[in-house]
Amino acid sequence: MRAVRVVGTAVAGVLAGTGALHAVWTVSPWPLRTPEEFADTVVGTGDGVPPAAACAAVAGLLGAAACLVAAEAGAVPAVGPARLRRAGVWTVSAVLLTRGAGGLTLVGGERALRSERFRRLDSRYYSPLCLALGTGAAVVAAAGTGYREPGPVA
């Protein structure tokens, strides 16, 4: 189960880092210079950083997702019922896989409303990252390890 722990730790780390970045976006467009550059690069529409409350909500959800995946992978102590935790990790996986596939398959409509820069970055980076994270979360959920204290050696 070492491989599951490694995968879960990596997925949780990226989710936590992405959550931290969303928290920064409640007050700044960093690492981009202007709100307009942010809108073009990260959102693909509008004229700036989304409302602070929206960024904070996404930051919180990503943080919770990171904790769920890390706990189910056995990287941190687990809290709560295993079934509920596993269902949460399956949900994280489904959301990420849906976001990843949606970004790659939208050809008209919503995608056409996004900036060219965003569409290029989404195809090359954002959607593939979501697919990789969703797959990693599915691996962790399927393994269903959870955290277990080592028992006495018999």
PDB file of C-alpha atoms in Angstrom:
ATOM      1  CA  MET A   1       0.000   0.000   0.000  1.00  0.00           C
ATOM      2  CA  ARG A   2       3.047   2.266  -0.093  1.00  0.00           C
ATOM      3  CA  ALA A   3       2.187   3.232  -3.681  1.00  0.00           C
ATOM      4  CA  VAL A   4      -1.301   4.328  -2.605  1.00  0.00           C
ATOM      5  CA  ARG A   5       0.206   6.450   0.161  1.00  0.00           C
ATOM      6  CA  VAL A   6       2.605   8.076  -2.325  1.00  0.00           C
ATOM      7  CA  VAL A   7      -0.178   8.764  -4.834  1.00  0.00           C
ATOM      8  CA  GLY A   8      -2.493  10.082  -2.122  1.00  0.00           C
ATOM      9  CA  THR A   9       0.202  12.308  -0.651  1.00  0.00           C
ATOM     10  CA  ALA A  10       0.996  13.753  -4.088  1.00  0.00           C
ATOM     11  CA  VAL A  11      -2.669  14.374  -4.913  1.00  0.00           C
ATOM     12  CA  ALA A  12      -3.313  15.894  -1.482  1.00  0.00           C
ATOM     13  CA  GLY A  13      -0.243  18.120  -1.815  1.00  0.00           C
ATOM     14  CA  VAL A  14      -1.330  19.499  -5.183  1.00  0.00           C
ATOM     15  CA  LEU A  15      -4.884  20.033  -3.921  1.00  0.00           C
ATOM     16  CA  ALA A  16      -3.584  21.838  -0.808  1.00  0.00           C
ATOM     17  CA  GLY A  17      -1.253  23.997  -2.897  1.00  0.00           C
ATOM     18  CA  THR A  18      -4.051  24.865  -5.293  1.00  0.00           C
ATOM     19  CA  GLY A  19      -6.278  25.678  -2.326  1.00  0.00           C
ATOM     20  CA  ALA A  20      -3.593  27.974  -0.904  1.00  0.00           C
ATOM     21  CA  LEU A  21      -3.359  29.737  -4.266  1.00  0.00           C
ATOM     22  CA  HIS A  22      -7.135  30.269  -4.256  1.00  0.00           C
ATOM     23  CA  ALA A  23      -6.822  31.720  -0.746  1.00  0.00           C
ATOM     24  CA  VAL A  24      -4.212  34.189  -2.035  1.00  0.00           C
ATOM     25  CA  TRP A  25      -6.624  35.152  -4.805  1.00  0.00           C
ATOM     26  CA  THR A  26      -9.071  36.474  -2.196  1.00  0.00           C
ATOM     27  CA  VAL A  27      -6.750  39.492  -1.920  1.00  0.00           C
ATOM     28  CA  SER A  28      -4.414  39.454  -4.937  1.00  0.00           C
ATOM     29  CA  PRO A  29      -4.125  38.292  -8.569  1.00  0.00           C
ATOM     30  CA  TRP A  30      -0.649  36.860  -7.777  1.00  0.00           C
ATOM     31  CA  PRO A  31       1.351  35.427  -9.510  1.00  0.00           C
ATOM     32  CA  LEU A  32      -0.105  37.519 -12.312  1.00  0.00           C
ATOM     33  CA  ARG A  33       0.390  41.262 -12.341  1.00  0.00           C
ATOM     34  CA  THR A  34      -3.077  42.670 -12.927  1.00  0.00           C
ATOM     35  CA  PRO A  35      -6.678  41.583 -12.382  1.00  0.00           C
ATOM     36  CA  GLU A  36      -7.188  41.769 -16.157  1.00  0.00           C
ATOM     37  CA  GLU A  37      -4.261  39.416 -16.825  1.00  0.00           C
ATOM     38  CA  PHE A  38      -5.686  37.110 -14.155  1.00  0.00           C
ATOM     39  CA  ALA A  39      -9.114  37.092 -15.807  1.00  0.00           C
ATOM     40  CA  ASP A  40      -7.588  36.252 -19.191  1.00  0.00           C
ATOM     41  CA  THR A  41      -5.291  33.501 -17.847  1.00  0.00           C
ATOM     42  CA  VAL A  42      -7.230  31.793 -15.066  1.00  0.00           C
ATOM     43  CA  VAL A  43     -10.898  32.546 -15.699  1.00  0.00           C
ATOM     44  CA  GLY A  44     -10.995  33.238 -19.430  1.00  0.00           C
ATOM     45  CA  THR A  45     -13.718  35.880 -19.050  1.00  0.00           C
ATOM     46  CA  GLY A  46     -14.452  39.023 -17.091  1.00  0.00           C
ATOM     47  CA  ASP A  47     -12.161  41.762 -15.931  1.00  0.00           C
ATOM     48  CA  GLY A  48     -10.510  40.501 -12.786  1.00  0.00           C
ATOM     49  CA  VAL A  49     -10.215  38.155  -9.877  1.00  0.00           C
ATOM     50  CA  PRO A  50     -13.518  36.483  -8.921  1.00  0.00           C
ATOM     51  CA  PRO A  51     -15.175  37.704  -5.702  1.00  0.00           C
ATOM     52  CA  ALA A  52     -13.179  36.989  -2.544  1.00  0.00           C
ATOM     53  CA  ALA A  53     -16.001  34.847  -1.156  1.00  0.00           C
ATOM     54  CA  ALA A  54     -15.914  32.586  -4.227  1.00  0.00           C
ATOM     55  CA  CYS A  55     -12.132  32.212  -4.010  1.00  0.00           C
ATOM     56  CA  ALA A  56     -12.378  31.465  -0.273  1.00  0.00           C
ATOM     57  CA  ALA A  57     -15.098  28.851  -0.853  1.00  0.00           C
ATOM     58  CA  VAL A  58     -12.997  27.076  -3.488  1.00  0.00           C
ATOM     59  CA  ALA A  59      -9.933  27.294  -1.213  1.00  0.00           C
ATOM     60  CA  GLY A  60     -11.906  25.652   1.590  1.00  0.00           C
ATOM     61  CA  LEU A  61     -13.251  22.896  -0.647  1.00  0.00           C
ATOM     62  CA  LEU A  62      -9.768  22.151  -2.012  1.00  0.00           C
ATOM     63  CA  GLY A  63      -8.381  22.054   1.532  1.00  0.00           C
ATOM     64  CA  ALA A  64     -11.100  19.633   2.621  1.00  0.00           C
ATOM     65  CA  ALA A  65     -10.460  17.493  -0.463  1.00  0.00           C
ATOM     66  CA  ALA A  66      -6.728  17.419   0.346  1.00  0.00           C
ATOM     67  CA  CYS A  67      -7.439  16.283   3.909  1.00  0.00           C
ATOM     68  CA  LEU A  68      -9.840  13.555   2.767  1.00  0.00           C
ATOM     69  CA  VAL A  69      -7.421  12.158   0.192  1.00  0.00           C
ATOM     70  CA  ALA A  70      -4.442  12.295   2.570  1.00  0.00           C
ATOM     71  CA  ALA A  71      -6.389  10.542   5.326  1.00  0.00           C
ATOM     72  CA  GLU A  72      -7.740   7.843   3.036  1.00  0.00           C
ATOM     73  CA  ALA A  73      -4.231   7.248   1.668  1.00  0.00           C
ATOM     74  CA  GLY A  74      -2.924   6.787   5.192  1.00  0.00           C
ATOM     75  CA  ALA A  75      -0.658   9.833   4.977  1.00  0.00           C
ATOM     76  CA  VAL A  76      -2.332  11.535   7.967  1.00  0.00           C
ATOM     77  CA  PRO A  77      -4.508  10.177  10.785  1.00  0.00           C
ATOM     78  CA  ALA A  78      -8.064   9.567   9.634  1.00  0.00           C
ATOM     79  CA  VAL A  79     -11.062  11.038  11.397  1.00  0.00           C
ATOM     80  CA  GLY A  80     -14.648   9.901  11.066  1.00  0.00           C
ATOM     81  CA  PRO A  81     -16.307   6.870   9.544  1.00  0.00           C
ATOM     82  CA  ALA A  82     -14.291   5.125   6.826  1.00  0.00           C
ATOM     83  CA  ARG A  83     -17.340   4.805   4.546  1.00  0.00           C
ATOM     84  CA  LEU A  84     -18.024   8.519   4.679  1.00  0.00           C
ATOM     85  CA  ARG A  85     -14.361   9.361   4.080  1.00  0.00           C
ATOM     86  CA  ARG A  86     -14.168   6.979   1.114  1.00  0.00           C
ATOM     87  CA  ALA A  87     -17.388   8.452  -0.339  1.00  0.00           C
ATOM     88  CA  GLY A  88     -15.808  11.896  -0.005  1.00  0.00           C
ATOM     89  CA  VAL A  89     -12.699  10.789  -1.904  1.00  0.00           C
ATOM     90  CA  TRP A  90     -14.862   9.249  -4.641  1.00  0.00           C
ATOM     91  CA  THR A  91     -16.688  12.597  -4.852  1.00  0.00           C
ATOM     92  CA  VAL A  92     -13.377  14.476  -5.128  1.00  0.00           C
ATOM     93  CA  SER A  93     -12.371  12.106  -7.918  1.00  0.00           C
ATOM     94  CA  ALA A  94     -15.665  12.538  -9.780  1.00  0.00           C
ATOM     95  CA  VAL A  95     -15.548  16.339  -9.587  1.00  0.00           C
ATOM     96  CA  LEU A  96     -11.946  16.485 -10.820  1.00  0.00           C
ATOM     97  CA  LEU A  97     -12.518  13.978 -13.622  1.00  0.00           C
ATOM     98  CA  THR A  98     -15.647  15.844 -14.727  1.00  0.00           C
ATOM     99  CA  ARG A  99     -13.784  19.174 -14.722  1.00  0.00           C
ATOM    100  CA  GLY A 100     -10.876  17.670 -16.644  1.00  0.00           C
ATOM    101  CA  ALA A 101     -13.010  15.955 -19.263  1.00  0.00           C
ATOM    102  CA  GLY A 102     -15.297  18.962 -19.578  1.00  0.00           C
ATOM    103  CA  GLY A 103     -12.389  21.285 -20.283  1.00  0.00           C
ATOM    104  CA  LEU A 104     -11.127  19.033 -23.049  1.00  0.00           C
ATOM    105  CA  THR A 105     -14.461  18.242 -24.677  1.00  0.00           C
ATOM    106  CA  LEU A 106     -16.216  21.608 -24.802  1.00  0.00           C
ATOM    107  CA  VAL A 107     -15.954  22.715 -28.415  1.00  0.00           C
ATOM    108  CA  GLY A 108     -18.571  25.392 -28.669  1.00  0.00           C
ATOM    109  CA  GLY A 109     -20.886  27.283 -26.398  1.00  0.00           C
ATOM    110  CA  GLU A 110     -19.188  27.916 -23.059  1.00  0.00           C
ATOM    111  CA  ARG A 111     -15.685  27.222 -24.393  1.00  0.00           C
ATOM    112  CA  ALA A 112     -16.148  29.715 -27.245  1.00  0.00           C
ATOM    113  CA  LEU A 113     -16.878  32.414 -24.659  1.00  0.00           C
ATOM    114  CA  ARG A 114     -13.438  31.943 -23.042  1.00  0.00           C
ATOM    115  CA  SER A 115     -10.316  33.814 -24.108  1.00  0.00           C
ATOM    116  CA  GLU A 116      -7.859  32.173 -26.482  1.00  0.00           C
ATOM    117  CA  ARG A 117      -5.148  32.230 -23.798  1.00  0.00           C
ATOM    118  CA  PHE A 118      -7.398  30.438 -21.304  1.00  0.00           C
ATOM    119  CA  ARG A 119      -8.461  27.822 -23.879  1.00  0.00           C
ATOM    120  CA  ARG A 120      -4.815  27.077 -24.689  1.00  0.00           C
ATOM    121  CA  LEU A 121      -3.803  26.812 -21.007  1.00  0.00           C
ATOM    122  CA  ASP A 122      -6.882  24.761 -20.199  1.00  0.00           C
ATOM    123  CA  SER A 123      -6.125  22.235 -22.949  1.00  0.00           C
ATOM    124  CA  ARG A 124      -2.434  21.965 -22.081  1.00  0.00           C
ATOM    125  CA  TYR A 125      -2.416  22.230 -18.291  1.00  0.00           C
ATOM    126  CA  TYR A 126      -5.633  22.799 -16.332  1.00  0.00           C
ATOM    127  CA  SER A 127      -7.747  19.948 -17.722  1.00  0.00           C
ATOM    128  CA  PRO A 128      -4.932  17.344 -17.844  1.00  0.00           C
ATOM    129  CA  LEU A 129      -4.008  18.227 -14.249  1.00  0.00           C
ATOM    130  CA  CYS A 130      -7.620  17.725 -13.158  1.00  0.00           C
ATOM    131  CA  LEU A 131      -7.712  14.372 -14.947  1.00  0.00           C
ATOM    132  CA  ALA A 132      -4.471  13.261 -13.274  1.00  0.00           C
ATOM    133  CA  LEU A 133      -5.636  14.377  -9.824  1.00  0.00           C
ATOM    134  CA  GLY A 134      -9.042  12.758 -10.321  1.00  0.00           C
ATOM    135  CA  THR A 135      -7.414   9.513 -11.369  1.00  0.00           C
ATOM    136  CA  GLY A 136      -5.078   9.624  -8.373  1.00  0.00           C
ATOM    137  CA  ALA A 137      -8.002  10.237  -6.029  1.00  0.00           C
ATOM    138  CA  ALA A 138      -9.844   7.281  -7.603  1.00  0.00           C
ATOM    139  CA  VAL A 139      -6.813   5.054  -6.978  1.00  0.00           C
ATOM    140  CA  VAL A 140      -6.834   6.085  -3.318  1.00  0.00           C
ATOM    141  CA  ALA A 141     -10.596   5.585  -2.977  1.00  0.00           C
ATOM    142  CA  ALA A 142     -10.479   2.181  -4.658  1.00  0.00           C
ATOM    143  CA  ALA A 143      -7.673   1.013  -2.364  1.00  0.00           C
ATOM    144  CA  GLY A 144      -9.665   2.134   0.679  1.00  0.00           C
ATOM    145  CA  THR A 145      -6.682   2.020   3.000  1.00  0.00           C
ATOM    146  CA  GLY A 146      -7.450   4.642   5.627  1.00  0.00           C
ATOM    147  CA  TYR A 147      -4.991   5.292   8.413  1.00  0.00           C
ATOM    148  CA  ARG A 148      -4.135   2.397  10.681  1.00  0.00           C
ATOM    149  CA  GLU A 149      -1.731   2.451  13.610  1.00  0.00           C
ATOM    150  CA  PRO A 150       0.817  -0.324  13.304  1.00  0.00           C
ATOM    151  CA  GLY A 151      -0.131  -3.180  15.560  1.00  0.00           C
ATOM    152  CA  PRO A 152       2.167  -5.285  17.683  1.00  0.00           C
ATOM    153  CA  VAL A 153       4.406  -7.687  15.824  1.00  0.00           C
ATOM    154  CA  ALA A 154       3.275 -11.237  16.472  1.00  0.00           C
TER     155      ALA A 154
END
